[in-house]
Amino acid sequence: MTGRQERFHGDASVLYQNAVRTPLQTPAAERFFYENMMTVADAREQRAEMLADPDVPLLAAYEAEQDRITESFERRLRHFAGDDYTEVAMAYHHGERNDRIGALTSYYLEALWRIQQRTTIADMLFFPIILRYPDSFTVNVRFASGYTTTESIWYESPEHMTEELDDEYADTYYSESLHSQQHAADYVRETAQIIREQFPDPDETPFEERKYGGIVSAGGRKGPVFTSMLEAVEPDPNRFDGPVEDPMLVEAGVEAAQTEATLLPDDEVVL
């Protein structure tokens, strides 16, 4: 990675209170969106299976999911910026271009870099919201201070414990951690199904049954404690006045404000 690329990462201003709105006006666009969401659901189910396996470290489960999410983001980046998407984002960041494609690429690449750091940085909550409307969908990549929401489940990773425990307590802690991971695996698997329900196959689902859908999710950690949450969200049918022809940055909608108010603890803020 070059110095210019390193300086690009960490500029969260392109994310703050912004979302990407992408049109869904063709069967190909519908299919592309659906396949991306199924990649996310598949990644979540894979994490559940790995969490349920006592021989698999928790971090390995997250890294496997991360590979799938990276695949989804890179597919989106290549879709509108080509293989040179990093250079496009860098040019936008340095003021060498100021166009729609540059802004979108900068948004997604900044989001991807921050997502890739989420298991190594404590007290940074990954808090995205994805919404489907009749003619488009929005992706709002958010990060918040803290590591949990009011609805998150908690589970622990012995590999991230820094304190030295006596053998008796260490065995108990290890056993309890595995139990918490088993519970988390059930939750993660169940919530993956929410993704499939909210964004069904366009070839098998009538338009009236798929034109609205949404999810909000969250994941963070503090020391050895990891958290996870995913819920369905009802999109506001009055959010947009009309269709959009090309992907573009838009302001975060009322759904973003509502999920922040209901799910974040009072002292947490969106970064």
PDB file of C-alpha atoms in Angstrom:
ATOM      1  CA  MET A   1       0.000   0.000   0.000  1.00  0.00           C
ATOM      2  CA  THR A   2       1.377   3.404  -0.943  1.00  0.00           C
ATOM      3  CA  GLY A   3       1.616   6.451   1.292  1.00  0.00           C
ATOM      4  CA  ARG A   4      -1.168   8.148  -0.665  1.00  0.00           C
ATOM      5  CA  GLN A   5      -3.464   5.208  -0.028  1.00  0.00           C
ATOM      6  CA  GLU A   6      -2.666   5.252   3.676  1.00  0.00           C
ATOM      7  CA  ARG A   7      -3.526   8.939   3.917  1.00  0.00           C
ATOM      8  CA  PHE A   8      -6.846   8.251   2.195  1.00  0.00           C
ATOM      9  CA  HIS A   9      -7.972   5.872   4.918  1.00  0.00           C
ATOM     10  CA  GLY A  10      -9.318   7.562   8.001  1.00  0.00           C
ATOM     11  CA  ASP A  11     -11.263  10.318   6.224  1.00  0.00           C
ATOM     12  CA  ALA A  12     -14.700   9.557   7.652  1.00  0.00           C
ATOM     13  CA  SER A  13     -16.260  12.804   6.415  1.00  0.00           C
ATOM     14  CA  VAL A  14     -17.434  11.155   3.197  1.00  0.00           C
ATOM     15  CA  LEU A  15     -19.472   8.692   5.287  1.00  0.00           C
ATOM     16  CA  TYR A  16     -20.966  11.021   7.865  1.00  0.00           C
ATOM     17  CA  GLN A  17     -24.758  11.408   7.457  1.00  0.00           C
ATOM     18  CA  ASN A  18     -24.511  10.149   3.877  1.00  0.00           C
ATOM     19  CA  ALA A  19     -25.873   7.104   2.074  1.00  0.00           C
ATOM     20  CA  VAL A  20     -25.530   5.748  -1.440  1.00  0.00           C
ATOM     21  CA  ARG A  21     -28.744   5.532  -3.425  1.00  0.00           C
ATOM     22  CA  THR A  22     -28.642   3.105  -6.372  1.00  0.00           C
ATOM     23  CA  PRO A  23     -31.410   2.691  -8.975  1.00  0.00           C
ATOM     24  CA  LEU A  24     -33.236  -0.614  -9.452  1.00  0.00           C
ATOM     25  CA  GLN A  25     -34.863  -0.028 -12.813  1.00  0.00           C
ATOM     26  CA  THR A  26     -33.780  -3.120 -14.762  1.00  0.00           C
ATOM     27  CA  PRO A  27     -33.847  -6.875 -14.167  1.00  0.00           C
ATOM     28  CA  ALA A  28     -30.044  -6.856 -14.240  1.00  0.00           C
ATOM     29  CA  ALA A  29     -29.897  -4.232 -11.476  1.00  0.00           C
ATOM     30  CA  GLU A  30     -32.397  -6.199  -9.398  1.00  0.00           C
ATOM     31  CA  ARG A  31     -30.355  -9.361  -9.836  1.00  0.00           C
ATOM     32  CA  PHE A  32     -27.098  -7.603  -8.950  1.00  0.00           C
ATOM     33  CA  PHE A  33     -28.583  -6.193  -5.749  1.00  0.00           C
ATOM     34  CA  TYR A  34     -30.115  -9.523  -4.776  1.00  0.00           C
ATOM     35  CA  GLU A  35     -26.855 -11.418  -5.314  1.00  0.00           C
ATOM     36  CA  ASN A  36     -24.955  -8.914  -3.199  1.00  0.00           C
ATOM     37  CA  MET A  37     -27.437  -9.277  -0.354  1.00  0.00           C
ATOM     38  CA  MET A  38     -27.284 -13.059  -0.580  1.00  0.00           C
ATOM     39  CA  THR A  39     -23.507 -12.815  -0.312  1.00  0.00           C
ATOM     40  CA  VAL A  40     -24.022 -10.939   2.959  1.00  0.00           C
ATOM     41  CA  ALA A  41     -26.529 -13.540   4.183  1.00  0.00           C
ATOM     42  CA  ASP A  42     -24.219 -16.404   3.192  1.00  0.00           C
ATOM     43  CA  ALA A  43     -21.340 -14.747   5.040  1.00  0.00           C
ATOM     44  CA  ARG A  44     -23.458 -14.444   8.152  1.00  0.00           C
ATOM     45  CA  GLU A  45     -24.471 -18.098   8.011  1.00  0.00           C
ATOM     46  CA  GLN A  46     -20.861 -19.145   7.525  1.00  0.00           C
ATOM     47  CA  ARG A  47     -19.892 -17.138  10.623  1.00  0.00           C
ATOM     48  CA  ALA A  48     -22.644 -18.909  12.559  1.00  0.00           C
ATOM     49  CA  GLU A  49     -21.325 -22.331  11.587  1.00  0.00           C
ATOM     50  CA  MET A  50     -17.790 -21.387  12.586  1.00  0.00           C
ATOM     51  CA  LEU A  51     -18.928 -19.860  15.887  1.00  0.00           C
ATOM     52  CA  ALA A  52     -20.696 -23.114  16.701  1.00  0.00           C
ATOM     53  CA  ASP A  53     -17.486 -25.109  16.200  1.00  0.00           C
ATOM     54  CA  PRO A  54     -15.474 -25.142  19.442  1.00  0.00           C
ATOM     55  CA  ASP A  55     -12.281 -25.865  17.492  1.00  0.00           C
ATOM     56  CA  VAL A  56     -12.525 -22.648  15.432  1.00  0.00           C
ATOM     57  CA  PRO A  57     -11.226 -19.408  17.003  1.00  0.00           C
ATOM     58  CA  LEU A  58     -13.777 -16.612  17.057  1.00  0.00           C
ATOM     59  CA  LEU A  59     -11.484 -14.349  15.059  1.00  0.00           C
ATOM     60  CA  ALA A  60     -11.326 -16.904  12.247  1.00  0.00           C
ATOM     61  CA  ALA A  61     -15.117 -16.822  12.027  1.00  0.00           C
ATOM     62  CA  TYR A  62     -15.060 -13.047  11.636  1.00  0.00           C
ATOM     63  CA  GLU A  63     -12.275 -13.158   9.076  1.00  0.00           C
ATOM     64  CA  ALA A  64     -14.228 -15.634   6.943  1.00  0.00           C
ATOM     65  CA  GLU A  65     -17.277 -13.361   7.036  1.00  0.00           C
ATOM     66  CA  GLN A  66     -15.060 -10.389   6.261  1.00  0.00           C
ATOM     67  CA  ASP A  67     -13.839 -12.079   3.079  1.00  0.00           C
ATOM     68  CA  ARG A  68     -17.444 -12.388   1.854  1.00  0.00           C
ATOM     69  CA  ILE A  69     -18.294  -8.779   2.748  1.00  0.00           C
ATOM     70  CA  THR A  70     -15.136  -7.576   1.017  1.00  0.00           C
ATOM     71  CA  GLU A  71     -16.206  -9.520  -2.061  1.00  0.00           C
ATOM     72  CA  SER A  72     -19.575  -7.729  -2.035  1.00  0.00           C
ATOM     73  CA  PHE A  73     -18.035  -4.274  -1.651  1.00  0.00           C
ATOM     74  CA  GLU A  74     -15.360  -4.863  -4.285  1.00  0.00           C
ATOM     75  CA  ARG A  75     -18.001  -6.108  -6.714  1.00  0.00           C
ATOM     76  CA  ARG A  76     -19.906  -2.865  -6.169  1.00  0.00           C
ATOM     77  CA  LEU A  77     -16.741  -0.751  -6.546  1.00  0.00           C
ATOM     78  CA  ARG A  78     -15.795  -2.431  -9.824  1.00  0.00           C
ATOM     79  CA  HIS A  79     -19.365  -2.075 -11.066  1.00  0.00           C
ATOM     80  CA  PHE A  80     -19.208   1.721 -11.234  1.00  0.00           C
ATOM     81  CA  ALA A  81     -15.477   2.554 -11.066  1.00  0.00           C
ATOM     82  CA  GLY A  82     -13.720  -0.347 -12.798  1.00  0.00           C
ATOM     83  CA  ASP A  83     -10.651  -2.210 -11.599  1.00  0.00           C
ATOM     84  CA  ASP A  84      -8.816   1.041 -10.815  1.00  0.00           C
ATOM     85  CA  TYR A  85     -11.290   2.046  -8.105  1.00  0.00           C
ATOM     86  CA  THR A  86      -8.539   2.795  -5.582  1.00  0.00           C
ATOM     87  CA  GLU A  87      -6.984   5.372  -7.878  1.00  0.00           C
ATOM     88  CA  VAL A  88     -10.409   6.906  -8.503  1.00  0.00           C
ATOM     89  CA  ALA A  89     -11.047   7.275  -4.773  1.00  0.00           C
ATOM     90  CA  MET A  90      -7.578   8.703  -4.167  1.00  0.00           C
ATOM     91  CA  ALA A  91      -8.043  11.302  -6.898  1.00  0.00           C
ATOM     92  CA  TYR A  92     -11.342  12.391  -5.356  1.00  0.00           C
ATOM     93  CA  HIS A  93      -9.830  12.539  -1.885  1.00  0.00           C
ATOM     94  CA  HIS A  94      -6.945  14.737  -3.076  1.00  0.00           C
ATOM     95  CA  GLY A  95      -9.207  17.115  -5.008  1.00  0.00           C
ATOM     96  CA  GLU A  96      -8.000  15.942  -8.398  1.00  0.00           C
ATOM     97  CA  ARG A  97     -11.570  15.114  -9.405  1.00  0.00           C
ATOM     98  CA  ASN A  98     -14.939  16.196  -8.034  1.00  0.00           C
ATOM     99  CA  ASP A  99     -17.581  14.043  -9.653  1.00  0.00           C
ATOM    100  CA  ARG A 100     -20.291  11.574  -8.752  1.00  0.00           C
ATOM    101  CA  ILE A 101     -18.217   8.452  -9.452  1.00  0.00           C
ATOM    102  CA  GLY A 102     -15.331   9.782  -7.399  1.00  0.00           C
ATOM    103  CA  ALA A 103     -17.599  10.484  -4.432  1.00  0.00           C
ATOM    104  CA  LEU A 104     -19.245   7.048  -4.609  1.00  0.00           C
ATOM    105  CA  THR A 105     -15.930   5.254  -4.893  1.00  0.00           C
ATOM    106  CA  SER A 106     -14.480   7.208  -2.003  1.00  0.00           C
ATOM    107  CA  TYR A 107     -17.531   6.343   0.103  1.00  0.00           C
ATOM    108  CA  TYR A 108     -17.393   2.610  -0.528  1.00  0.00           C
ATOM    109  CA  LEU A 109     -13.615   2.314  -0.244  1.00  0.00           C
ATOM    110  CA  GLU A 110     -13.530   4.252   3.023  1.00  0.00           C
ATOM    111  CA  ALA A 111     -16.348   2.060   4.329  1.00  0.00           C
ATOM    112  CA  LEU A 112     -14.550  -1.116   3.260  1.00  0.00           C
ATOM    113  CA  TRP A 113     -11.302  -0.121   4.961  1.00  0.00           C
ATOM    114  CA  ARG A 114     -13.088   0.673   8.216  1.00  0.00           C
ATOM    115  CA  ILE A 115     -15.085  -2.554   8.103  1.00  0.00           C
ATOM    116  CA  GLN A 116     -11.851  -4.490   7.750  1.00  0.00           C
ATOM    117  CA  GLN A 117     -10.555  -2.922  10.981  1.00  0.00           C
ATOM    118  CA  ARG A 118     -13.625  -3.630  13.099  1.00  0.00           C
ATOM    119  CA  THR A 119     -12.343  -6.755  14.856  1.00  0.00           C
ATOM    120  CA  THR A 120      -9.047  -5.124  15.835  1.00  0.00           C
ATOM    121  CA  ILE A 121     -10.411  -1.804  17.132  1.00  0.00           C
ATOM    122  CA  ALA A 122     -12.342  -1.727  20.407  1.00  0.00           C
ATOM    123  CA  ASP A 123     -15.215   0.673  21.074  1.00  0.00           C
ATOM    124  CA  MET A 124     -16.065   1.232  17.406  1.00  0.00           C
ATOM    125  CA  LEU A 125     -19.496  -0.047  16.438  1.00  0.00           C
ATOM    126  CA  PHE A 126     -20.181  -0.989  12.808  1.00  0.00           C
ATOM    127  CA  PHE A 127     -23.805   0.113  12.363  1.00  0.00           C
ATOM    128  CA  PRO A 128     -24.990  -0.076   8.718  1.00  0.00           C
ATOM    129  CA  ILE A 129     -28.536   0.235   7.412  1.00  0.00           C
ATOM    130  CA  ILE A 130     -29.661  -1.060   3.989  1.00  0.00           C
ATOM    131  CA  LEU A 131     -33.079  -0.153   2.609  1.00  0.00           C
ATOM    132  CA  ARG A 132     -35.009  -1.241  -0.470  1.00  0.00           C
ATOM    133  CA  TYR A 133     -37.502   1.109  -2.153  1.00  0.00           C
ATOM    134  CA  PRO A 134     -39.623   0.462  -5.271  1.00  0.00           C
ATOM    135  CA  ASP A 135     -37.090   1.972  -7.693  1.00  0.00           C
ATOM    136  CA  SER A 136     -33.824   2.013  -5.721  1.00  0.00           C
ATOM    137  CA  PHE A 137     -31.949   0.944  -2.629  1.00  0.00           C
ATOM    138  CA  THR A 138     -29.747   2.806  -0.168  1.00  0.00           C
ATOM    139  CA  VAL A 139     -26.660   1.734   1.728  1.00  0.00           C
ATOM    140  CA  ASN A 140     -25.818   3.847   4.760  1.00  0.00           C
ATOM    141  CA  VAL A 141     -22.493   2.732   6.266  1.00  0.00           C
ATOM    142  CA  ARG A 142     -22.252   4.089   9.801  1.00  0.00           C
ATOM    143  CA  PHE A 143     -19.835   3.735  12.676  1.00  0.00           C
ATOM    144  CA  ALA A 144     -20.586   4.749  16.246  1.00  0.00           C
ATOM    145  CA  SER A 145     -18.663   5.101  19.457  1.00  0.00           C
ATOM    146  CA  GLY A 146     -19.050   2.215  21.863  1.00  0.00           C
ATOM    147  CA  TYR A 147     -19.374  -1.464  21.079  1.00  0.00           C
ATOM    148  CA  THR A 148     -23.021  -2.439  21.558  1.00  0.00           C
ATOM    149  CA  THR A 149     -26.644  -1.485  20.988  1.00  0.00           C
ATOM    150  CA  THR A 150     -29.642  -1.792  23.274  1.00  0.00           C
ATOM    151  CA  GLU A 151     -30.629  -5.011  21.442  1.00  0.00           C
ATOM    152  CA  SER A 152     -27.250  -6.664  20.848  1.00  0.00           C
ATOM    153  CA  ILE A 153     -26.297 -10.091  22.124  1.00  0.00           C
ATOM    154  CA  TRP A 154     -22.914 -10.498  23.822  1.00  0.00           C
ATOM    155  CA  TYR A 155     -20.407 -13.328  23.569  1.00  0.00           C
ATOM    156  CA  GLU A 156     -16.779 -13.738  24.554  1.00  0.00           C
ATOM    157  CA  SER A 157     -13.516 -14.807  22.958  1.00  0.00           C
ATOM    158  CA  PRO A 158     -10.889 -16.409  25.224  1.00  0.00           C
ATOM    159  CA  GLU A 159      -8.240 -15.510  22.629  1.00  0.00           C
ATOM    160  CA  HIS A 160      -8.856 -11.825  23.368  1.00  0.00           C
ATOM    161  CA  MET A 161      -8.606 -12.133  27.151  1.00  0.00           C
ATOM    162  CA  THR A 162      -5.526 -10.230  28.373  1.00  0.00           C
ATOM    163  CA  GLU A 163      -5.853 -11.036  32.086  1.00  0.00           C
ATOM    164  CA  GLU A 164      -4.073 -14.048  33.575  1.00  0.00           C
ATOM    165  CA  LEU A 165      -6.558 -16.379  35.284  1.00  0.00           C
ATOM    166  CA  ASP A 166      -5.918 -19.243  37.666  1.00  0.00           C
ATOM    167  CA  ASP A 167      -6.388 -22.631  36.025  1.00  0.00           C
ATOM    168  CA  GLU A 168      -9.707 -23.230  37.769  1.00  0.00           C
ATOM    169  CA  TYR A 169     -11.141 -19.915  36.649  1.00  0.00           C
ATOM    170  CA  ALA A 170      -9.569 -20.172  33.204  1.00  0.00           C
ATOM    171  CA  ASP A 171     -11.328 -23.484  32.556  1.00  0.00           C
ATOM    172  CA  THR A 172     -14.638 -22.043  33.735  1.00  0.00           C
ATOM    173  CA  TYR A 173     -14.206 -18.911  31.621  1.00  0.00           C
ATOM    174  CA  TYR A 174     -13.309 -20.955  28.554  1.00  0.00           C
ATOM    175  CA  SER A 175     -16.391 -23.149  28.989  1.00  0.00           C
ATOM    176  CA  GLU A 176     -18.674 -20.143  29.498  1.00  0.00           C
ATOM    177  CA  SER A 177     -17.179 -18.419  26.454  1.00  0.00           C
ATOM    178  CA  LEU A 178     -17.884 -21.434  24.264  1.00  0.00           C
ATOM    179  CA  HIS A 179     -21.462 -21.489  25.551  1.00  0.00           C
ATOM    180  CA  SER A 180     -21.870 -17.796  24.692  1.00  0.00           C
ATOM    181  CA  GLN A 181     -20.515 -18.454  21.201  1.00  0.00           C
ATOM    182  CA  GLN A 182     -23.000 -21.289  20.693  1.00  0.00           C
ATOM    183  CA  HIS A 183     -25.815 -18.921  21.650  1.00  0.00           C
ATOM    184  CA  ALA A 184     -24.387 -16.298  19.288  1.00  0.00           C
ATOM    185  CA  ALA A 185     -24.213 -18.841  16.472  1.00  0.00           C
ATOM    186  CA  ASP A 186     -27.952 -19.535  16.823  1.00  0.00           C
ATOM    187  CA  TYR A 187     -28.723 -15.810  16.809  1.00  0.00           C
ATOM    188  CA  VAL A 188     -26.483 -15.028  13.822  1.00  0.00           C
ATOM    189  CA  ARG A 189     -27.985 -17.917  11.847  1.00  0.00           C
ATOM    190  CA  GLU A 190     -31.548 -16.798  12.612  1.00  0.00           C
ATOM    191  CA  THR A 191     -30.867 -13.190  11.682  1.00  0.00           C
ATOM    192  CA  ALA A 192     -29.293 -14.207   8.380  1.00  0.00           C
ATOM    193  CA  GLN A 193     -32.776 -15.404   7.470  1.00  0.00           C
ATOM    194  CA  ILE A 194     -34.070 -11.852   8.033  1.00  0.00           C
ATOM    195  CA  ILE A 195     -31.806 -10.699   5.190  1.00  0.00           C
ATOM    196  CA  ARG A 196     -33.254 -13.352   2.893  1.00  0.00           C
ATOM    197  CA  GLU A 197     -36.798 -12.389   3.850  1.00  0.00           C
ATOM    198  CA  GLN A 198     -36.292  -8.648   3.417  1.00  0.00           C
ATOM    199  CA  PHE A 199     -34.565  -8.946   0.028  1.00  0.00           C
ATOM    200  CA  PRO A 200     -36.169 -11.917  -1.789  1.00  0.00           C
ATOM    201  CA  ASP A 201     -35.271 -13.326  -5.198  1.00  0.00           C
ATOM    202  CA  PRO A 202     -36.706 -10.971  -7.867  1.00  0.00           C
ATOM    203  CA  ASP A 203     -37.251 -13.903 -10.245  1.00  0.00           C
ATOM    204  CA  GLU A 204     -39.500 -15.673  -7.738  1.00  0.00           C
ATOM    205  CA  THR A 205     -41.177 -12.812  -5.852  1.00  0.00           C
ATOM    206  CA  PRO A 206     -43.872 -10.449  -7.199  1.00  0.00           C
ATOM    207  CA  PHE A 207     -42.879  -6.797  -7.259  1.00  0.00           C
ATOM    208  CA  GLU A 208     -45.511  -5.813  -4.696  1.00  0.00           C
ATOM    209  CA  GLU A 209     -43.936  -8.227  -2.213  1.00  0.00           C
ATOM    210  CA  ARG A 210     -40.341  -7.085  -2.700  1.00  0.00           C
ATOM    211  CA  LYS A 211     -40.543  -3.330  -3.366  1.00  0.00           C
ATOM    212  CA  TYR A 212     -39.873  -2.449   0.293  1.00  0.00           C
ATOM    213  CA  GLY A 213     -37.432  -4.058   2.688  1.00  0.00           C
ATOM    214  CA  GLY A 214     -34.669  -3.149   5.061  1.00  0.00           C
ATOM    215  CA  ILE A 215     -32.202  -4.210   7.711  1.00  0.00           C
ATOM    216  CA  VAL A 216     -30.054  -2.538  10.330  1.00  0.00           C
ATOM    217  CA  SER A 217     -27.170  -4.416  11.885  1.00  0.00           C
ATOM    218  CA  ALA A 218     -24.414  -3.742  14.370  1.00  0.00           C
ATOM    219  CA  GLY A 219     -21.208  -5.387  15.489  1.00  0.00           C
ATOM    220  CA  GLY A 220     -18.466  -4.319  17.854  1.00  0.00           C
ATOM    221  CA  ARG A 221     -16.166  -5.457  20.604  1.00  0.00           C
ATOM    222  CA  LYS A 222     -14.635  -4.349  23.888  1.00  0.00           C
ATOM    223  CA  GLY A 223     -11.734  -6.502  25.037  1.00  0.00           C
ATOM    224  CA  PRO A 224     -12.839 -10.141  24.822  1.00  0.00           C
ATOM    225  CA  VAL A 225     -16.535  -9.216  24.550  1.00  0.00           C
ATOM    226  CA  PHE A 226     -18.072  -9.177  21.054  1.00  0.00           C
ATOM    227  CA  THR A 227     -21.588  -8.016  20.202  1.00  0.00           C
ATOM    228  CA  SER A 228     -23.983  -8.620  17.329  1.00  0.00           C
ATOM    229  CA  MET A 229     -27.404  -7.338  16.278  1.00  0.00           C
ATOM    230  CA  LEU A 230     -29.575  -7.437  13.154  1.00  0.00           C
ATOM    231  CA  GLU A 231     -33.200  -6.358  12.782  1.00  0.00           C
ATOM    232  CA  ALA A 232     -35.661  -5.621  10.003  1.00  0.00           C
ATOM    233  CA  VAL A 233     -36.370  -1.957   9.215  1.00  0.00           C
ATOM    234  CA  GLU A 234     -39.472  -0.543   7.533  1.00  0.00           C
ATOM    235  CA  PRO A 235     -38.453   2.020   4.881  1.00  0.00           C
ATOM    236  CA  ASP A 236     -40.216   5.380   4.755  1.00  0.00           C
ATOM    237  CA  PRO A 237     -42.288   5.333   1.525  1.00  0.00           C
ATOM    238  CA  ASN A 238     -42.112   9.152   1.332  1.00  0.00           C
ATOM    239  CA  ARG A 239     -38.332   9.437   1.573  1.00  0.00           C
ATOM    240  CA  PHE A 240     -37.763  10.223  -2.122  1.00  0.00           C
ATOM    241  CA  ASP A 241     -39.759  12.427  -4.479  1.00  0.00           C
ATOM    242  CA  GLY A 242     -38.933  10.490  -7.624  1.00  0.00           C
ATOM    243  CA  PRO A 243     -36.703   7.899  -9.271  1.00  0.00           C
ATOM    244  CA  VAL A 244     -32.946   8.182  -9.705  1.00  0.00           C
ATOM    245  CA  GLU A 245     -31.094   7.364 -12.915  1.00  0.00           C
ATOM    246  CA  ASP A 246     -27.579   6.796 -11.571  1.00  0.00           C
ATOM    247  CA  PRO A 247     -26.037   5.861  -8.205  1.00  0.00           C
ATOM    248  CA  MET A 248     -25.445   8.948  -6.085  1.00  0.00           C
ATOM    249  CA  LEU A 249     -24.783  10.127  -2.542  1.00  0.00           C
ATOM    250  CA  VAL A 250     -27.887  11.228  -0.635  1.00  0.00           C
ATOM    251  CA  GLU A 251     -28.546  12.406   2.892  1.00  0.00           C
ATOM    252  CA  ALA A 252     -29.193   9.793   5.542  1.00  0.00           C
ATOM    253  CA  GLY A 253     -32.942   9.248   5.839  1.00  0.00           C
ATOM    254  CA  VAL A 254     -35.376   9.331   8.730  1.00  0.00           C
ATOM    255  CA  GLU A 255     -34.814   5.588   9.140  1.00  0.00           C
ATOM    256  CA  ALA A 256     -31.203   6.296  10.085  1.00  0.00           C
ATOM    257  CA  ALA A 257     -32.246   8.801  12.753  1.00  0.00           C
ATOM    258  CA  GLN A 258     -34.861   6.402  14.108  1.00  0.00           C
ATOM    259  CA  THR A 259     -32.475   3.469  14.424  1.00  0.00           C
ATOM    260  CA  GLU A 260     -29.864   5.665  16.085  1.00  0.00           C
ATOM    261  CA  ALA A 261     -32.427   6.898  18.609  1.00  0.00           C
ATOM    262  CA  THR A 262     -33.837   3.472  19.442  1.00  0.00           C
ATOM    263  CA  LEU A 263     -30.729   1.278  19.291  1.00  0.00           C
ATOM    264  CA  LEU A 264     -27.800   3.357  20.479  1.00  0.00           C
ATOM    265  CA  PRO A 265     -27.214   4.012  24.192  1.00  0.00           C
ATOM    266  CA  ASP A 266     -27.788   7.638  25.139  1.00  0.00           C
ATOM    267  CA  ASP A 267     -24.098   8.465  25.482  1.00  0.00           C
ATOM    268  CA  GLU A 268     -23.025   7.019  22.114  1.00  0.00           C
ATOM    269  CA  VAL A 269     -22.601   9.113  18.972  1.00  0.00           C
ATOM    270  CA  VAL A 270     -22.391   8.310  15.284  1.00  0.00           C
ATOM    271  CA  LEU A 271     -18.879   9.056  14.040  1.00  0.00           C
TER     272      LEU A 271
END
